[in-house]
Short mmCIF file of C-alpha atoms in Angstrom, two decimals:
data_model
loop_
_atom_site.label_atom_id
_atom_site.label_comp_id
_atom_site.label_asym_id
_atom_site.label_seq_id
_atom_site.Cartn_x
_atom_site.Cartn_y
_atom_site.Cartn_z
CA MET A 15 146.19 120.97 -75.20
CA ARG A 16 144.36 123.95 -76.74
CA LEU A 17 142.57 122.01 -79.50
CA THR A 18 141.63 118.89 -77.93
CA ASN A 19 139.57 120.41 -75.72
CA VAL A 20 138.31 122.58 -78.00
CA LEU A 21 136.76 119.63 -80.18
CA ARG A 22 135.98 118.10 -77.29
CA CYS A 23 133.73 120.89 -75.92
CA ALA A 24 132.21 121.93 -79.74
CA SER A 25 129.24 119.66 -79.84
CA ARG A 26 128.13 122.42 -76.16
CA LEU A 27 129.82 124.98 -78.53
CA PRO A 28 126.57 128.05 -79.13
CA LYS A 29 125.57 127.55 -83.66
CA ASP A 30 126.94 131.16 -84.04
CA TYR A 31 130.07 130.20 -82.20
CA ALA A 32 130.49 127.68 -84.87
CA ASN A 33 131.14 129.67 -87.81
CA LEU A 34 129.91 127.16 -90.75
CA PRO A 35 127.55 128.14 -93.37
CA GLU A 36 123.69 127.63 -92.76
CA SER A 37 124.37 125.47 -95.83
CA TYR A 38 126.24 123.15 -93.68
CA VAL A 39 124.57 123.04 -91.23
CA LYS A 40 121.26 122.58 -93.49
CA ARG A 41 123.08 119.45 -95.60
CA SER A 42 123.99 117.93 -91.93
CA MET A 43 121.46 117.68 -89.75
CA ALA A 44 119.15 116.59 -93.19
CA MET A 45 117.50 113.07 -92.55
CA VAL A 46 116.64 111.79 -95.88
CA GLU A 47 114.72 108.85 -96.27
CA TRP A 48 114.05 108.92 -100.46
CA ARG A 49 114.41 111.49 -103.18
CA THR A 50 113.73 111.40 -106.71
CA PRO A 51 116.78 111.07 -109.13
CA ASN A 52 118.34 114.13 -110.72
CA ALA A 53 117.52 114.10 -114.06
CA PRO A 54 115.12 116.53 -116.93
CA GLN A 55 112.24 113.83 -116.32
CA TYR A 56 111.88 113.85 -112.97
CA GLN A 57 109.94 115.74 -110.46
CA ARG A 58 112.14 117.79 -107.56
CA LYS A 59 110.22 115.38 -104.49
CA VAL A 60 112.27 114.25 -101.51
CA ILE A 61 110.80 112.33 -98.65
CA GLN A 62 112.98 113.63 -95.69
CA ARG A 63 111.83 113.52 -91.22
CA THR A 64 111.09 117.65 -91.08
CA ARG A 65 110.78 117.15 -87.15
CA PHE A 66 113.40 117.69 -84.78
CA HIS A 67 114.35 117.13 -81.42
CA TYR A 68 116.94 119.78 -80.38
CA ASN A 69 118.85 120.06 -77.21
CA MET A 70 121.91 120.85 -75.57
CA SER A 71 123.66 119.02 -78.74
CA ARG A 72 124.26 121.39 -81.60
CA PRO A 73 122.40 120.64 -85.55
CA TRP A 74 125.89 118.98 -87.05
CA THR A 75 127.11 116.70 -83.65
CA ASP A 76 126.56 113.49 -83.59
CA GLY A 77 124.66 114.07 -79.87
CA PHE A 78 121.78 115.93 -82.00
CA LYS A 79 121.76 113.09 -84.83
CA SER A 80 121.63 110.25 -82.04
CA VAL A 81 118.83 111.81 -80.09
CA ASN A 82 117.44 111.95 -83.60
CA MET A 83 118.23 108.67 -84.77
CA PRO A 84 115.03 107.00 -86.77
CA GLY A 85 112.66 104.73 -85.11
CA ILE A 86 112.26 107.43 -82.12
CA ARG A 87 109.17 109.58 -81.80
CA ARG A 88 109.44 112.10 -79.08
CA ARG A 89 106.71 114.68 -77.95
CA ARG A 90 106.33 117.35 -80.02
CA ILE A 91 107.34 120.50 -77.58
CA TYR A 92 106.39 123.87 -78.70
CA VAL A 93 108.56 126.93 -78.48
CA GLU A 94 107.41 130.18 -78.10
CA PRO A 95 107.92 132.65 -81.20
CA ILE A 96 109.99 135.43 -79.59
CA ASP A 97 111.90 138.31 -80.53
CA TRP A 98 116.25 137.71 -78.95
CA THR A 99 116.23 140.45 -76.96
CA VAL A 100 119.65 138.22 -74.98
CA PHE A 101 123.22 137.73 -76.51
CA ARG A 102 125.62 135.52 -74.96
CA GLY A 103 128.24 138.05 -72.36
CA ASP A 104 125.04 139.74 -71.32
CA ARG A 105 125.13 139.89 -67.22
CA VAL A 106 121.44 138.44 -66.90
CA GLU A 107 119.38 137.84 -62.89
CA VAL A 108 117.53 134.70 -62.97
CA LEU A 109 114.46 135.77 -61.40
CA VAL A 110 112.57 132.05 -60.21
CA GLY A 111 114.07 128.87 -58.14
CA ARG A 112 116.98 128.52 -55.76
CA ASP A 113 118.90 131.34 -57.59
CA LYS A 114 116.84 133.71 -58.18
CA GLY A 115 118.41 137.13 -58.05
CA LYS A 116 121.52 136.20 -58.58
CA GLN A 117 123.28 137.26 -61.67
CA GLY A 118 125.40 136.00 -63.99
CA ILE A 119 127.00 136.25 -67.81
CA VAL A 120 125.74 134.16 -70.38
CA ASN A 121 127.12 131.92 -72.32
CA TYR A 122 125.62 129.71 -74.23
CA ILE A 123 121.94 129.85 -76.36
CA VAL A 124 119.46 127.67 -78.16
CA LYS A 125 116.68 129.44 -79.65
CA GLU A 126 115.80 126.52 -80.93
CA ARG A 127 113.76 125.67 -76.94
CA ASN A 128 113.59 129.50 -75.86
CA TRP A 129 116.62 127.99 -73.83
CA VAL A 130 119.92 130.45 -71.89
CA VAL A 131 122.90 129.16 -70.31
CA VAL A 132 124.20 131.56 -67.19
CA GLU A 133 127.85 130.99 -66.36
CA GLY A 134 127.41 129.11 -62.49
CA LEU A 135 123.45 129.71 -62.31
CA ASN A 136 121.10 126.69 -61.96
CA CYS A 137 124.73 123.86 -61.36
CA VAL A 138 122.95 120.97 -60.79
CA ARG A 139 125.27 117.47 -59.10
CA GLY A 140 126.22 114.92 -61.46
CA SER A 141 126.78 110.92 -60.37
CA HIS A 142 129.48 109.52 -62.19
CA ARG A 143 129.23 105.15 -62.31
CA VAL A 144 131.87 103.61 -59.52
CA SER A 145 133.12 100.43 -60.73
CA GLU A 146 132.05 97.41 -58.99
CA ARG A 147 135.03 96.43 -57.55
CA ARG A 148 134.56 100.10 -56.24
CA GLU A 149 138.48 99.85 -56.35
CA PHE A 150 138.53 104.13 -56.69
CA SER A 151 135.66 106.35 -56.82
CA VAL A 152 135.08 108.93 -58.77
CA PRO A 153 134.59 112.68 -58.04
CA SER A 154 131.41 113.99 -59.08
CA GLU A 155 130.21 116.74 -61.85
CA ILE A 156 129.02 119.88 -61.99
CA LYS A 157 127.63 120.63 -64.70
CA ASN A 158 125.49 124.11 -65.88
CA ARG A 159 121.35 123.58 -66.68
CA PRO A 160 120.02 126.00 -68.93
CA CYS A 161 117.55 128.79 -67.96
CA ASN A 162 113.99 129.29 -70.12
CA LEU A 163 114.94 132.69 -71.33
CA TRP A 164 112.11 134.20 -69.80
CA SER A 165 112.78 133.12 -66.49
CA THR A 166 115.98 136.28 -66.84
CA LEU A 167 115.98 139.96 -67.54
CA PRO A 168 118.56 141.50 -68.26
CA VAL A 169 120.91 143.83 -66.59
CA ALA A 170 121.00 147.96 -67.89
CA SER A 171 124.52 148.85 -66.50
CA GLN A 172 126.53 147.54 -64.23
CA SER A 173 126.44 150.66 -62.37
CA GLU A 174 122.79 150.63 -61.68
CA ASN A 175 122.89 146.31 -60.90
CA LYS A 176 119.27 146.67 -61.93
CA PRO A 177 117.28 144.43 -64.54
CA THR A 178 115.53 146.18 -67.18
CA LYS A 179 113.01 144.77 -70.06
CA VAL A 180 114.75 145.65 -73.51
CA GLU A 181 113.09 146.04 -76.65
CA TRP A 182 114.61 147.13 -80.32
CA ARG A 183 113.99 150.55 -80.95
CA TYR A 184 115.27 152.74 -84.26
CA THR A 185 117.83 154.80 -84.54
CA GLU A 186 117.43 158.72 -86.27
CA GLU A 187 120.64 156.94 -88.75
CA GLY A 188 118.36 154.20 -89.07
CA LYS A 189 120.47 151.77 -86.34
CA LYS A 190 118.94 148.97 -84.83
CA VAL A 191 119.86 149.00 -81.30
CA ARG A 192 118.69 147.60 -77.93
CA VAL A 193 117.18 149.50 -75.82
CA SER A 194 116.00 149.86 -71.67
CA VAL A 195 112.34 150.54 -71.31
CA ARG A 196 113.08 151.44 -67.46
CA THR A 197 115.21 153.88 -68.06
CA GLY A 198 115.78 154.31 -71.85
CA ARG A 199 119.10 153.14 -72.51
CA ILE A 200 120.58 152.04 -75.51
CA LEU A 201 122.05 148.63 -74.58
CA PRO A 202 125.17 147.54 -76.52
CA ILE A 203 125.42 144.40 -77.46
CA PRO A 204 129.13 142.71 -76.15
CA LEU A 205 131.29 142.22 -78.02
CA MET A 206 131.42 137.73 -76.02
CA ALA A 207 128.68 138.10 -78.94
CA GLU A 208 130.86 138.39 -82.12
CA GLU A 209 132.39 136.35 -80.73
CA THR A 210 133.47 132.44 -82.97
CA MET A 211 136.56 129.75 -82.92
CA ASP A 212 138.07 131.60 -85.50
CA TYR A 213 138.94 134.51 -84.25
CA LYS A 214 137.27 136.63 -81.39
CA SER A 215 136.62 139.07 -83.30
CA LYS A 216 135.53 140.33 -87.46
CA GLN A 217 138.05 143.84 -87.42
CA THR A 218 141.05 141.76 -85.70
CA TYR A 219 140.92 138.88 -88.06
CA PHE A 220 143.65 137.98 -89.94
CA GLU A 221 143.08 137.18 -93.74
CA GLN A 222 144.20 133.28 -94.36
CA PRO A 223 145.72 132.09 -97.59
CA LYS A 224 142.65 129.88 -99.16
CA ASP A 225 140.45 132.83 -97.80
CA THR A 226 138.75 134.87 -100.14
CA LYS A 227 139.85 139.04 -100.73
CA ALA A 228 137.62 141.48 -99.35
CA LYS A 229 138.98 142.58 -102.69
CA ASP A 230 136.93 139.91 -105.32
CA LEU A 231 134.69 139.78 -103.27
CA GLU A 232 132.16 143.42 -103.31
CA LYS A 233 133.70 143.37 -107.97
CA ILE A 234 131.01 142.62 -110.16
CA THR A 235 131.76 139.43 -112.04
CA TYR A 236 128.78 138.91 -113.74
CA VAL A 237 125.88 140.30 -115.98
CA PRO A 238 122.98 138.74 -116.40
CA LYS A 239 121.90 138.44 -119.79
CA LEU A 240 118.34 137.12 -122.00
CA MET A 241 120.53 133.75 -122.71
CA THR A 242 121.07 130.11 -121.66
CA PHE A 243 124.60 129.36 -120.70
CA ALA A 244 125.38 127.52 -123.83
CA GLN A 245 124.65 130.67 -125.58
CA ASP A 246 126.70 132.23 -123.55
CA ILE A 247 129.65 129.85 -123.52
CA MET A 248 129.17 130.23 -127.55
CA GLU A 249 129.45 134.37 -128.02
CA GLU A 250 132.26 134.39 -125.17
CA MET A 251 134.25 131.38 -127.46
CA GLY A 252 132.42 133.82 -130.76
CA ILE A 253 131.03 130.33 -132.25
CA LYS A 254 129.02 130.85 -134.62
CA GLU A 255 125.13 128.38 -134.87
CA ASP A 256 122.38 128.61 -137.28
CA ARG A 257 121.06 125.44 -137.34
CA ILE A 258 117.63 125.02 -136.38
CA PRO A 259 117.11 122.45 -133.68
CA ALA A 260 114.79 119.60 -134.41
CA LYS A 261 111.98 119.42 -131.74
CA THR A 262 112.27 116.62 -128.99
CA TYR A 263 110.04 114.91 -127.38
CA TRP A 264 109.47 113.49 -123.89
CA TYR A 265 107.09 110.14 -123.68
#
């Protein structure tokens, strides 16, 4: 039952929470119309979609693909480039709207739209379709809508319970930390920001039989050489080749 609930809510998981490789995310959201054959006489050219419409669905889900189906044109949304200082698990205070002055925990982030979802705030009541015969009624559902990042401020500490602006600074050891502008105190990144579907924190993760061991990753097994792949194999196998290859031409 727990696994079913996780799979049902997979489209609402943040990008980092899914713990998927960046190459897989790019490959799953790619919409290629045409590309050149994989042969040496062709230049690598690809005609694909470069502009996407982002919403609450993550790029590897069917909800994202249905919004970005071919033939659908949407208004381009310009997003302000900002340096993110808010993470999942931060307590923030809403500055605008009907929930102005209320505080909550950030549980979802969409960086492509500068959105943050504050748990229990900015909610709307969604309606469900009722059968035509009205034999039964479906209760309404409360949905959590996203807030713009500029409409929220992180709280400095639970003791002060006051919002503050945050900026990135470096310590004497060269470590990058979040610092409150009002108090000058360091704001630690919450543990919820490290939480993924595989583990609560990196320190508590146990290696599985199919995982690559950390010791194997630290070994240096590649030494660069000024030779081709074929020459490297010949050297390893002890094959000597003194013949001069004939010239080849491509037309």
